[in-house]
Short mmCIF file of C-alpha atoms and ligand atoms in Angstrom, two decimals:
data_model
loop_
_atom_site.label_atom_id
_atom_site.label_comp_id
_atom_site.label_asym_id
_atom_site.label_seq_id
_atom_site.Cartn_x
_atom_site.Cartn_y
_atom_site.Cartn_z
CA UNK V 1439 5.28 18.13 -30.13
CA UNK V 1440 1.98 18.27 -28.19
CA UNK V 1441 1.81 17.25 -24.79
CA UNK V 1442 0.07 14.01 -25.82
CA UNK V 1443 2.39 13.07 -28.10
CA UNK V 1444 5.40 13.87 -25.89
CA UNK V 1445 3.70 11.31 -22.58
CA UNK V 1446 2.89 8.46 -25.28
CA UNK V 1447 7.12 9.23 -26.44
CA UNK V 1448 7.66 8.73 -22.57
CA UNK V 1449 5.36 5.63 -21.74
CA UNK V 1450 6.30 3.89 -25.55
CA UNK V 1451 9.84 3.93 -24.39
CA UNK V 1452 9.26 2.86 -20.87
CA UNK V 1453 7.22 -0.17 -22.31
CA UNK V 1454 10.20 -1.02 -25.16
CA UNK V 1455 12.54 -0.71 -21.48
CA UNK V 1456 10.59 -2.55 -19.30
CA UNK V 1457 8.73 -5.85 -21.01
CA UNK V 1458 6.53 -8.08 -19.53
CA UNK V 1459 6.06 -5.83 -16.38
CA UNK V 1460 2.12 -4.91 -16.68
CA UNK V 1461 1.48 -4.06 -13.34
CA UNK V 1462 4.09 -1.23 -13.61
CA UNK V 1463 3.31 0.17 -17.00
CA UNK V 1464 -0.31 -0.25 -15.43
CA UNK V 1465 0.81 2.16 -12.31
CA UNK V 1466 3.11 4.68 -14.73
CA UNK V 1467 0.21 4.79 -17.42
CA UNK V 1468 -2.20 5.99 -14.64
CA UNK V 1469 0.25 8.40 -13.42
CA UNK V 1470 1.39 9.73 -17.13
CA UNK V 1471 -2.21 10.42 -18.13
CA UNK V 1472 -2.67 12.52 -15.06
CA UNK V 1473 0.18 14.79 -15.69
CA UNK V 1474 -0.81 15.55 -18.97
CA UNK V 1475 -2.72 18.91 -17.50
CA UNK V 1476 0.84 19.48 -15.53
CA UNK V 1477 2.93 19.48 -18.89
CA UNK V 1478 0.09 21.48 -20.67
CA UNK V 1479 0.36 24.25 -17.91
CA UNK V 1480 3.89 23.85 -16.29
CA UNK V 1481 6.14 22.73 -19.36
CA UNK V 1482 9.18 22.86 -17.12
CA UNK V 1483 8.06 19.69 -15.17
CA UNK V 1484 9.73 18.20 -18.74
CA UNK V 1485 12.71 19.74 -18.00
CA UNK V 1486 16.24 17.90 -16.72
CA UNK V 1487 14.46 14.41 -18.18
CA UNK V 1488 12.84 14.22 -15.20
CA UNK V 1489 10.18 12.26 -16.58
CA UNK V 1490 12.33 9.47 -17.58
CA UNK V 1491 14.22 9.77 -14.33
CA UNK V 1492 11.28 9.67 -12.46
CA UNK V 1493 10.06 6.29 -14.02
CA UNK V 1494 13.69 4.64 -13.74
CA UNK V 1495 14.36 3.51 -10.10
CA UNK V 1496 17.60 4.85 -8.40
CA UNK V 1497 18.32 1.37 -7.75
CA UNK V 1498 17.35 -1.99 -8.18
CA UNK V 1499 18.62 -5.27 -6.28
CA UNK V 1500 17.86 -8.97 -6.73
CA UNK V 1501 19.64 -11.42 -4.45
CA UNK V 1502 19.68 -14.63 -4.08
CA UNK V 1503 17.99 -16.02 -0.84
CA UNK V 1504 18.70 -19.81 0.11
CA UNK V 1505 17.67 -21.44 3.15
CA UNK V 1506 16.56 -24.67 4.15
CA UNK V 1507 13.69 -26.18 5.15
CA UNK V 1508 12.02 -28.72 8.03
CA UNK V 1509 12.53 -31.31 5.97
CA UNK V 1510 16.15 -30.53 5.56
CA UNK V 1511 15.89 -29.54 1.66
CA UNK V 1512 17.24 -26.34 0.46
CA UNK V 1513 15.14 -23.89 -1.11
CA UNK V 1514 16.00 -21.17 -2.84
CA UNK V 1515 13.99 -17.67 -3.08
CA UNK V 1516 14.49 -14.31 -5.09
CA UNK V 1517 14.94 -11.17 -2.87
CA UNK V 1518 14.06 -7.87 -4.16
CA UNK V 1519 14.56 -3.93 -3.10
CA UNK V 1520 14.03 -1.52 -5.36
CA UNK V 1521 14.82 1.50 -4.73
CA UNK V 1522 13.15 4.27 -6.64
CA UNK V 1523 13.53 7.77 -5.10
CA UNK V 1524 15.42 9.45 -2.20
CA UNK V 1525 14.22 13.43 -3.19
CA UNK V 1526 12.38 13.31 -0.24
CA UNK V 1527 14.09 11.40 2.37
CA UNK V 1528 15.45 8.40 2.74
CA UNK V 1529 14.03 5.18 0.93
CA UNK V 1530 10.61 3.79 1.98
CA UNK V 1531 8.24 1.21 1.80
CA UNK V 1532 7.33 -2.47 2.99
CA UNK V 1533 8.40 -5.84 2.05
CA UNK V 1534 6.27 -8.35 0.37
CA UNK V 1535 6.51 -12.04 0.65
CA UNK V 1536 3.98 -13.54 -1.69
CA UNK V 1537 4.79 -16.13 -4.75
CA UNK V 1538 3.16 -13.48 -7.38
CA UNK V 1539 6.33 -11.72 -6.44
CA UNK V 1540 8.39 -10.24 -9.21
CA UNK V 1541 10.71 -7.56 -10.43
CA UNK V 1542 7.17 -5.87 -11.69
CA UNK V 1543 5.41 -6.19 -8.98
CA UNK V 1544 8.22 -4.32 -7.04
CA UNK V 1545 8.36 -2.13 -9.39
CA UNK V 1546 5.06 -1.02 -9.91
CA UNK V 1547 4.47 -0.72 -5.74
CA UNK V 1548 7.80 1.15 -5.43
CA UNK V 1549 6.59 3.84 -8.11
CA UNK V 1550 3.43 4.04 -6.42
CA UNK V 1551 5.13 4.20 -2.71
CA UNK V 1552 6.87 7.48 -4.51
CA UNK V 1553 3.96 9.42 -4.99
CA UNK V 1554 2.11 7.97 -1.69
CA UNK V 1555 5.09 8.76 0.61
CA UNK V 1556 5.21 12.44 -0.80
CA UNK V 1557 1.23 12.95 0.08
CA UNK V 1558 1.83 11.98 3.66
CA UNK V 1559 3.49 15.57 3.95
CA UNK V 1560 6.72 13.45 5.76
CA UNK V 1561 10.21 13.40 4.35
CA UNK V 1562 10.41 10.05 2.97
CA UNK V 1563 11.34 8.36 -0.42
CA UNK V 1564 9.93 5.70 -2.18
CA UNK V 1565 10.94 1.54 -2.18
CA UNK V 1566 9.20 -0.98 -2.02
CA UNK V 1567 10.98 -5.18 -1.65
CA UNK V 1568 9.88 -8.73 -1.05
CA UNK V 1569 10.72 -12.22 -1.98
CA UNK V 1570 8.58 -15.06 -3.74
CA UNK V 1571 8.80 -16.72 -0.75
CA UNK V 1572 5.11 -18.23 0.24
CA UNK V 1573 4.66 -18.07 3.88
CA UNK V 1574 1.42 -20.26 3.31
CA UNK V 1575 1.54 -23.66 5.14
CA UNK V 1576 5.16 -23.15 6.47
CA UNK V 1577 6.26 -23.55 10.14
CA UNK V 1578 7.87 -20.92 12.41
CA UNK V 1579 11.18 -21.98 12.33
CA UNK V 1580 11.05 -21.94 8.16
CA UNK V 1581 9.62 -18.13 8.45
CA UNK V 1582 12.37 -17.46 10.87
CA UNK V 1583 15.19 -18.92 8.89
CA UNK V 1584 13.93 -17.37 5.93
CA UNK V 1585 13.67 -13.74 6.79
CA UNK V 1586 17.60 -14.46 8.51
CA UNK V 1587 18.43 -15.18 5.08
CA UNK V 1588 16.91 -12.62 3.36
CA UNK V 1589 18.73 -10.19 5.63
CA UNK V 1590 21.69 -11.06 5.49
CA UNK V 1591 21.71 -10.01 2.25
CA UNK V 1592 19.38 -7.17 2.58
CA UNK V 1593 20.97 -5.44 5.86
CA UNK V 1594 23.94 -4.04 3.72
CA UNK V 1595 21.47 -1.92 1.84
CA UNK V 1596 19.29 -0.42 4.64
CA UNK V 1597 19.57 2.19 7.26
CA UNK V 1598 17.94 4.75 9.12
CA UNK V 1599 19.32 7.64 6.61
CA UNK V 1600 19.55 5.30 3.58
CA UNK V 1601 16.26 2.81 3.52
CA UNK V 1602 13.72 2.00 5.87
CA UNK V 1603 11.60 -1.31 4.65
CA UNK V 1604 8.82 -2.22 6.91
CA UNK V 1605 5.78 -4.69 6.36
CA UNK V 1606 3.42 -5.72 3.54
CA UNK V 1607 1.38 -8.59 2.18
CA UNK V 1608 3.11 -11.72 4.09
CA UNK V 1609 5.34 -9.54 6.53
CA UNK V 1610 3.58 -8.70 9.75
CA UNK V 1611 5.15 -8.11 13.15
CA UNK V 1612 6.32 -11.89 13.72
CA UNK V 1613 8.64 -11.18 10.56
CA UNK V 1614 9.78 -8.00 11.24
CA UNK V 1615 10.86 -8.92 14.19
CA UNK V 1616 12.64 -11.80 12.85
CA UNK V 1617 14.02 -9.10 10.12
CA UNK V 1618 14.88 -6.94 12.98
CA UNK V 1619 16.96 -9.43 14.95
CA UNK V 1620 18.90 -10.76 12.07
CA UNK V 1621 20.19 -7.16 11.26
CA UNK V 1622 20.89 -6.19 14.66
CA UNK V 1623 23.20 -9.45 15.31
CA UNK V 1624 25.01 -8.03 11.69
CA UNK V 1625 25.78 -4.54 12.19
CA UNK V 1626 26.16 -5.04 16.00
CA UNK V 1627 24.43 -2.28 16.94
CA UNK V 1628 20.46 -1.91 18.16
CA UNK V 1629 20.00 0.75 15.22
CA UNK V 1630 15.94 1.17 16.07
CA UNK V 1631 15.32 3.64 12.83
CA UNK V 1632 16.37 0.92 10.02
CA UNK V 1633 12.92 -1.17 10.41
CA UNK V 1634 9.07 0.10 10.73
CA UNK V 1635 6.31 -1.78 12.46
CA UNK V 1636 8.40 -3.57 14.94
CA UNK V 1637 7.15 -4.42 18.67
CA UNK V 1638 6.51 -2.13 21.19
CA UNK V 1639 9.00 -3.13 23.72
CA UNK V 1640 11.40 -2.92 21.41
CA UNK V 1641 11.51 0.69 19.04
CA UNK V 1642 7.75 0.26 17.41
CA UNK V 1643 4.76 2.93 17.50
CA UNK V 1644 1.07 2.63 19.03
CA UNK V 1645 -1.03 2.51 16.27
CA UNK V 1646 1.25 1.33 13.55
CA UNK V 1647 -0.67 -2.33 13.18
CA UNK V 1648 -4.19 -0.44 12.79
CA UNK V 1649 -2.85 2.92 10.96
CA UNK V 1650 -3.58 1.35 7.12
CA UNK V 1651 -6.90 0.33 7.98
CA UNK V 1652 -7.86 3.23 10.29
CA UNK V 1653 -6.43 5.71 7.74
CA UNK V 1654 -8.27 4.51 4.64
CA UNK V 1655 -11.29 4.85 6.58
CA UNK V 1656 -10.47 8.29 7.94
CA UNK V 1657 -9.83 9.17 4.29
CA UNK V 1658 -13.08 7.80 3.47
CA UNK V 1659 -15.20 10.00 5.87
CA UNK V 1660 -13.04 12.81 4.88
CA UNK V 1661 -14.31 12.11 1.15
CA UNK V 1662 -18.14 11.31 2.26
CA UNK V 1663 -18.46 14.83 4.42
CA UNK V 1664 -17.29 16.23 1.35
CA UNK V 1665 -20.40 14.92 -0.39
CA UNK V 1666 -22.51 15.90 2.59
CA UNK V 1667 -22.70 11.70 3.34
CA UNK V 1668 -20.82 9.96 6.68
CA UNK V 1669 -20.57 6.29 7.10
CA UNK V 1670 -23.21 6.05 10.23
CA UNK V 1671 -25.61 3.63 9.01
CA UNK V 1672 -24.27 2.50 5.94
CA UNK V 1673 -23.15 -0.55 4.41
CA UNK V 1674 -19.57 -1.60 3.78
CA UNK V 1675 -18.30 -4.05 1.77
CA UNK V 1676 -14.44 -4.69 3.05
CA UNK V 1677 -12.40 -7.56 0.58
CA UNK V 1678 -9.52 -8.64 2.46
CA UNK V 1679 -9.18 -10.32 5.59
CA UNK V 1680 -5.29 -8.91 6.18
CA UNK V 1681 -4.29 -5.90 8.66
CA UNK V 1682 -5.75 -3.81 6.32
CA UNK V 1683 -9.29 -5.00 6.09
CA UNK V 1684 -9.34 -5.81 9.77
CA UNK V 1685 -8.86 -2.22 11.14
CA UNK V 1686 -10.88 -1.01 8.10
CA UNK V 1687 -13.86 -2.99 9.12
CA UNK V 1688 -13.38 -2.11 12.86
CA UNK V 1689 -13.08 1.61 12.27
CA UNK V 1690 -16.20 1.54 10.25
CA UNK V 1691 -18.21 -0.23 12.27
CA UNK V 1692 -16.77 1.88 14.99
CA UNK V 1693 -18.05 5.32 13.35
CA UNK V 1694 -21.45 3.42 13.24
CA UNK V 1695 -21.22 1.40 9.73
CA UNK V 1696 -21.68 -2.22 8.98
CA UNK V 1697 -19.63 -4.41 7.23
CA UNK V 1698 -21.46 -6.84 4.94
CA UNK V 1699 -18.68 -8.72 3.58
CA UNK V 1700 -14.70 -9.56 3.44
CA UNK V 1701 -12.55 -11.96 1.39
CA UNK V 1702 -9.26 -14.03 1.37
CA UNK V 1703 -8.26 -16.03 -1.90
CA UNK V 1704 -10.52 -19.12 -1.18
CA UNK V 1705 -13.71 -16.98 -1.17
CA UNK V 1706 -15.42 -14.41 0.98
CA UNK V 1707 -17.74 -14.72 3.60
CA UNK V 1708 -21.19 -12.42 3.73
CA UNK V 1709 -21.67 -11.19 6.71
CA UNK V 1710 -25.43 -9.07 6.82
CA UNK V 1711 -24.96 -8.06 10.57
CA UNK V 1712 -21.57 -6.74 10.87
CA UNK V 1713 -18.44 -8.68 11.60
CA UNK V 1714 -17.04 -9.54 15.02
CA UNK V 1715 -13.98 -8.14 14.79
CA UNK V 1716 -12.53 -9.86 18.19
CA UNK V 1717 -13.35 -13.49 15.99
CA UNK V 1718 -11.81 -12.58 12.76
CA UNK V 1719 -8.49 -11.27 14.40
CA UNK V 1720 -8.34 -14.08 16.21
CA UNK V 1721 -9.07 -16.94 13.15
CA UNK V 1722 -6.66 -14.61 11.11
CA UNK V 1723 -3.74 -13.33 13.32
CA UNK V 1724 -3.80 -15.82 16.10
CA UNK V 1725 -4.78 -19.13 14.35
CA UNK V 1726 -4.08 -18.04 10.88
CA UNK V 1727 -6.48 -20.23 9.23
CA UNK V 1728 -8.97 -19.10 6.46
CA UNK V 1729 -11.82 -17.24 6.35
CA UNK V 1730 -14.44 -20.12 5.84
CA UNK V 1731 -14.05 -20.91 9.53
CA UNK V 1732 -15.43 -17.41 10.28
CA UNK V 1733 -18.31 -18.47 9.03
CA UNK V 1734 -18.34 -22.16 11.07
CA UNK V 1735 -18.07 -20.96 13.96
CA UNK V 1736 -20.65 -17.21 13.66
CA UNK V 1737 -23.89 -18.19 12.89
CA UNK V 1738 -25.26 -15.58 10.28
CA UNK V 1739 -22.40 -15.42 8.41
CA UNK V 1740 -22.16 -17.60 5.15
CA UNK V 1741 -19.02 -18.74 2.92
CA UNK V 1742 -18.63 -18.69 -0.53
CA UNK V 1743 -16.16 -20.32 -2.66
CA UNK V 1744 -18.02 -18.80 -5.89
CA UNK V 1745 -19.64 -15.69 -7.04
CA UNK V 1746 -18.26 -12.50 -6.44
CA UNK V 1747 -17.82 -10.38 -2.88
CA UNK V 1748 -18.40 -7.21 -5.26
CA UNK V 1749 -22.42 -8.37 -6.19
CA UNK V 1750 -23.31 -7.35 -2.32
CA UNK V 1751 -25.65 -4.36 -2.02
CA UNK V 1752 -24.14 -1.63 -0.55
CA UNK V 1753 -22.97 1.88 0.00
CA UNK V 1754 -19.59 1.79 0.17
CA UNK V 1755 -16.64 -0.48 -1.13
CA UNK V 1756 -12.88 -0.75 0.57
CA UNK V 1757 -10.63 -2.93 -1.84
CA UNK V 1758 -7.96 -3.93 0.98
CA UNK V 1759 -6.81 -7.14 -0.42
CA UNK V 1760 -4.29 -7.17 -3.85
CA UNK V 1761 -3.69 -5.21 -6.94
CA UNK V 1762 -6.20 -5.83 -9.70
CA UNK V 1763 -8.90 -7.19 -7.31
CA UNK V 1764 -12.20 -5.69 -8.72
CA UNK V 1765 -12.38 -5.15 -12.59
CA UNK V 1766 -14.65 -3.17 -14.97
CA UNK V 1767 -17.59 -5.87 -14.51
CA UNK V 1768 -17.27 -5.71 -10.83
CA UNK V 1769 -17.36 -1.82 -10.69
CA UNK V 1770 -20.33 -2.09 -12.45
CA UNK V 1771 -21.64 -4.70 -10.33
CA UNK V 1772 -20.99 -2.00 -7.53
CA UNK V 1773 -22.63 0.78 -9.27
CA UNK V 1774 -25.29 -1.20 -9.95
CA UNK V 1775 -25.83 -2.44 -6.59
CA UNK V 1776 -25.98 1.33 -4.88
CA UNK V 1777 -22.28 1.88 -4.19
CA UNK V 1778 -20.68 5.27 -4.38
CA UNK V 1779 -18.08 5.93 -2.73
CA UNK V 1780 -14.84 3.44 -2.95
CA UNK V 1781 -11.35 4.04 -1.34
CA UNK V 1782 -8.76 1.30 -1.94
CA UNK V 1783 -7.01 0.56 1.23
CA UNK V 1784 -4.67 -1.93 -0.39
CA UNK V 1785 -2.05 -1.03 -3.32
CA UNK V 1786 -3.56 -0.98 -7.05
CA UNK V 1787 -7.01 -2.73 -6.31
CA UNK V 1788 -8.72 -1.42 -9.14
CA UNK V 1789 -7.82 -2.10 -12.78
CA UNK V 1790 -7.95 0.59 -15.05
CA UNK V 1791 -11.46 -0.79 -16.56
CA UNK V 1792 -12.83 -0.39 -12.97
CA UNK V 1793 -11.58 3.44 -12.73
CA UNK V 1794 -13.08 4.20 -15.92
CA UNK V 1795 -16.54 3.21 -14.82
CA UNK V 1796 -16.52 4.84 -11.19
CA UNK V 1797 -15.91 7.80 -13.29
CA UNK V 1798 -18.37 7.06 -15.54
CA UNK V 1799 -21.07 6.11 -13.18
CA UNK V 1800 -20.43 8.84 -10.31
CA UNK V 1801 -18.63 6.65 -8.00
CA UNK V 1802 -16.70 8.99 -5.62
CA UNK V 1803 -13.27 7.35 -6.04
CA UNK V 1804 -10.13 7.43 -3.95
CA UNK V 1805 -6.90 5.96 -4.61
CA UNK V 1806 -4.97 3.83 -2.58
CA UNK V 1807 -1.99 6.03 -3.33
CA UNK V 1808 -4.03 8.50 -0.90
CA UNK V 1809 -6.59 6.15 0.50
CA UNK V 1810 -3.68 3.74 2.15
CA UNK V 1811 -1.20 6.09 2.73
CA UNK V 1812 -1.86 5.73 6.75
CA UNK V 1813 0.14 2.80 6.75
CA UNK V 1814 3.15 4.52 5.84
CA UNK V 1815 2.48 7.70 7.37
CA UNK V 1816 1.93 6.19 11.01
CA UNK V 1817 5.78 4.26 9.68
CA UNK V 1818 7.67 7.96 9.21
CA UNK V 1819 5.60 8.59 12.98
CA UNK V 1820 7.47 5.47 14.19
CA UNK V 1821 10.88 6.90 12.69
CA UNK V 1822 10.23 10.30 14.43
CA UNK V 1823 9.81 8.26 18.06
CA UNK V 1824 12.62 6.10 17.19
CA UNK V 1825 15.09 9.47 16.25
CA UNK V 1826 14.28 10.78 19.01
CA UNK V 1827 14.63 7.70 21.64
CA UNK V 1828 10.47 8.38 22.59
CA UNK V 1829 7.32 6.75 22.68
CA UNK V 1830 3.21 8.38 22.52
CA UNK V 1831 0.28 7.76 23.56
CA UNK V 1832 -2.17 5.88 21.26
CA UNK V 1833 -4.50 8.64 21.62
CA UNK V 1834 -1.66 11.16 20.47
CA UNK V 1835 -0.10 9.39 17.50
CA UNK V 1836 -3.70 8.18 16.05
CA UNK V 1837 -4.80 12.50 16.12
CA UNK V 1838 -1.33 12.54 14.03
CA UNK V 1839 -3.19 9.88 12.09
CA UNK V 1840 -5.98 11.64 11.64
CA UNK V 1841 -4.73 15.14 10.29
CA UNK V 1842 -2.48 13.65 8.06
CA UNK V 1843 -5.37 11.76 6.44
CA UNK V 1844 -7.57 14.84 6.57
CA UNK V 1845 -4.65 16.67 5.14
CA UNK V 1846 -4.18 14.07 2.39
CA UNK V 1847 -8.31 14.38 1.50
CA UNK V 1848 -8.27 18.27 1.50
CA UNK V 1849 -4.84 18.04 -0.67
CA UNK V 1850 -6.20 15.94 -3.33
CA UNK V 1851 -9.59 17.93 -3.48
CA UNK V 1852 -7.70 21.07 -4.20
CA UNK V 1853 -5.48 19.60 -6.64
CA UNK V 1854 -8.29 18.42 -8.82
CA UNK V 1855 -9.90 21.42 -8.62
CA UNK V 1856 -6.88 23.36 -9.68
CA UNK V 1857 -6.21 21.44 -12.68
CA UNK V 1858 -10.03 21.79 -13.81
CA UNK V 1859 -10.78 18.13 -12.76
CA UNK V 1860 -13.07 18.68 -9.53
CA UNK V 1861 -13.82 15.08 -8.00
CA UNK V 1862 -11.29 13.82 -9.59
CA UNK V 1863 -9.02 12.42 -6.97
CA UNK V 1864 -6.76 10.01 -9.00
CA UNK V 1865 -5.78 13.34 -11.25
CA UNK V 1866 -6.09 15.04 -7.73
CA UNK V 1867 -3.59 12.45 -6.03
CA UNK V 1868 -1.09 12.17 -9.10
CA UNK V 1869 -0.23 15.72 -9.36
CA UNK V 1870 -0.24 16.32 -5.64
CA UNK V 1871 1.80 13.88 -4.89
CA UNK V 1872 3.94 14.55 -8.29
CA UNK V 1873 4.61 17.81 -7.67
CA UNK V 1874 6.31 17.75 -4.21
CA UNK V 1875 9.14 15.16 -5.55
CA UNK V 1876 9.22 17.03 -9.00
CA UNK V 1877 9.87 20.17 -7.13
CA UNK V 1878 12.68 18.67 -5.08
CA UNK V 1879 14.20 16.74 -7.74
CA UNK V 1880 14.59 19.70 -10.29
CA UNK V 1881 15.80 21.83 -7.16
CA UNK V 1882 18.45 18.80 -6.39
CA UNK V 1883 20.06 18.64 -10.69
CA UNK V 1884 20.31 16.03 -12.81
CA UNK V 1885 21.03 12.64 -10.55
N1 LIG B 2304 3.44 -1.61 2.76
C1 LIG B 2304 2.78 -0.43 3.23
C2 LIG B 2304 2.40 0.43 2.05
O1 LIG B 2304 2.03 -0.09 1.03
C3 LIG B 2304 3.53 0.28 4.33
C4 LIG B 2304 4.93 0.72 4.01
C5 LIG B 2304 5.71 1.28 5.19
O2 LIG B 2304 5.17 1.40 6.29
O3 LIG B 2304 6.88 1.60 4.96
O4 LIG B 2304 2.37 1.64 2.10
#
């Protein structure tokens, strides 16, 4: 059997296993394709089924979580860990709470949180959880009671040496520290490791809240210098108006780039003079309202509910909002419209149409597997403070930032290179990241 024949074997069988999960045959089908030059040079990556092991999760919970609301109703939400690989180090990866939340979804960011996790150079595995739960429009005291219920299902699963959830979409600091508290009160014990992104009285790291942002823009001008370009002077287009996009946009501006335009799901705002960062975090974190009131209250920015965010002329594109975000027509639209260079600072941005065409077109193209693996880097950082009862300097833990993003860059650009694929960084971030868990799960046996 050719090596071809052998991955479509693999991915037929993981479709037949998993129905009606696209997202994650969307995420293993990218990652497949890429090891195809692996099998074809190192057929002992086959060996042990490690293939099929590595695209079934270690574990996989679904809980029920009920709680009730203001109005004294009971609701009842779906809870989710799964937990796909501990070769590395103990289970890792954030918590979403969004109503597109599903078994696939989870699945699809926990494979991806594999291969991310093992890039950052850190020991840590890959999980990823969440709930269906839509924070949108509900009070305090509903978010609080929620996330109580959610752990006290959740805590008996977690640990410092076991699992380590943190934040994603819908889970900032407010809810990990409601997360936090709730687990604390059950075990009795103040166990600082067994959360990421928590307060900074209270266990969490400088830096953490920006490190996603900061670090897919670090990766970016990592990528650029490679192409003898920088961001200084350019224009940015940043969808997104989450952690992510913020500290995107204010790193770029920062290293002397504008951005032209971000997004949140009513529409996106254009922005031809740069954002005011100060504004947006304070319409998005402080008053969480939507982006349209960005543009009420700065004069030269404009809202709009139609039309795409992606037809902006620019240089360079950061995806930080949701997976499948920008499609083939909108990469063209990009392409079109001078862009070339994109790095995806949230999880799965780009469908596989849209990857085809940077790669068609010459669109320098990093993925968010590298591109937004800050996030989670700057969370093993917090883990290393928390082990050993310390805290750094901003200044310190964002140089950590830095050379693990470098790191990640140079890592990638090898890889592709080695495997005859040279500015190829979704081959390049694939193996790289493949190889490290492949490596340690072969040297651990059949588990
Ligand atoms: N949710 C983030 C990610 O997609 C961060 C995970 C973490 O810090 O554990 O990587």
């Amino acid at each position: 059997m050719n090596v071809d024949e052998q991955v479509s074997n693999y991915y037929n069988l993981l479709l037949k296993r998993n129905a009606g999960e696209p997202e994650f045959h969307q995420a293993v089908s990218e990652v497949l394709d890429s090891l195809k030059v692996v099998l074809a040079k190192d057929p002992h990556y086959a060996d042990y089924g490690l293939i099929q092991r590595l695209c079934e999760p270690e574990r996989q919970l679904i809980f029920r979580v009920p709680w009730v609301d203001d109005k004294g109703t009971v609701q009842v939400n779906r809870g989710f860990r799964v937990q796909f690989n501990s070769a590395l180090g103990p289970y890792k990866g954030g918590l979403r709470f969004h109503p597109s939340v599903n078994l696939g979804i989870i699945k699809f960011l926990g494979f991806e949180q594999i291969f991310k996790n093992s890039l950052t150079g850190l020991p840590i595995g890959g999980a990823k959880g969440g709930s269906d739960f839509d924070p949108k429009g509900r009070s305090e005291a509903e978010i609080m009671r929620f996330c109580q219920s959610f752990m006290t299902e959740l805590f008996r699963h977690i640990g410092e040496y076991r699992d380590v959830p943190a934040g994603d979409i819908g889970v900032g600091g407010r809810e990990i520290g409601f997360l936090f508290g709730q687990y604390r009160r059950l075990v009795n014990q103040h166990e600082s490791g067994v959360l990421t992104g928590k307060g900074l009285t209270w266990g969490g790291s400088l830096v953490r809240t920006e490190a996603t942002g900061y670090g897919a823009v670090y990766l970016t001008n990592e990528m650029m210098a490679a192409h003898n370009d920088s961001l200084d002077g350019k224009r940015v287009i940043v969808s997104g108006s989450g952690n992510v996009a913020i500290y995107a946009t204010a790193k770029a501006q920062e290293l002397g780039a504008t951005v032209i335009g971000f997004s949140d799901s009513s529409g996106w705002v254009h922005t031809p003079n740069g954002v005011d960062v100060a504004k947006l975090r304070e319409i998005k974190d402080q008053r969480r309202e939507r982006v349209s009131v960005y543009a009420d209250e700065i004069k030269d920015a404009t809202f709009h509910s139609t039309g795409s965010l992606w037809s902006l002329t620019a240089d360079v594109a950061l995806p930080c909002a949701t997976q499948n975000e920008l499609n083939g027509e909108h990469a063209n639209m990009l392409a079109d419209n001078g862009v070339r260079f994109v790095a995806e600072g949230a999880n799965m941005p780009s469908t596989a149409d849209a990857i085809e065409v940077f790669r068609e077109r010459g669109i320098y193209f990093a993925p968010g597997k590298a591109a937004n693996a800050g996030g989670v880097a700057t969370s093993a950082l917090e883990m290393q403070q928390n082990a050993s009862r310390d805290s750094w300097s901003f200044d310190y833990t964002d140089s950590r930032l830095q050379t693990i993003m470098s790191n990640i860059f140079k890592s990638i650009d090898r890889t592709a290179r080695e495997y005859g694929h040279e500015g190829n960084y979704v081959v390049g971030a694939n193996i790289a990241g493949f190889r490290k868990v492949a490596d340690a799960m072969l040297a651990q046996g059949v588990i």
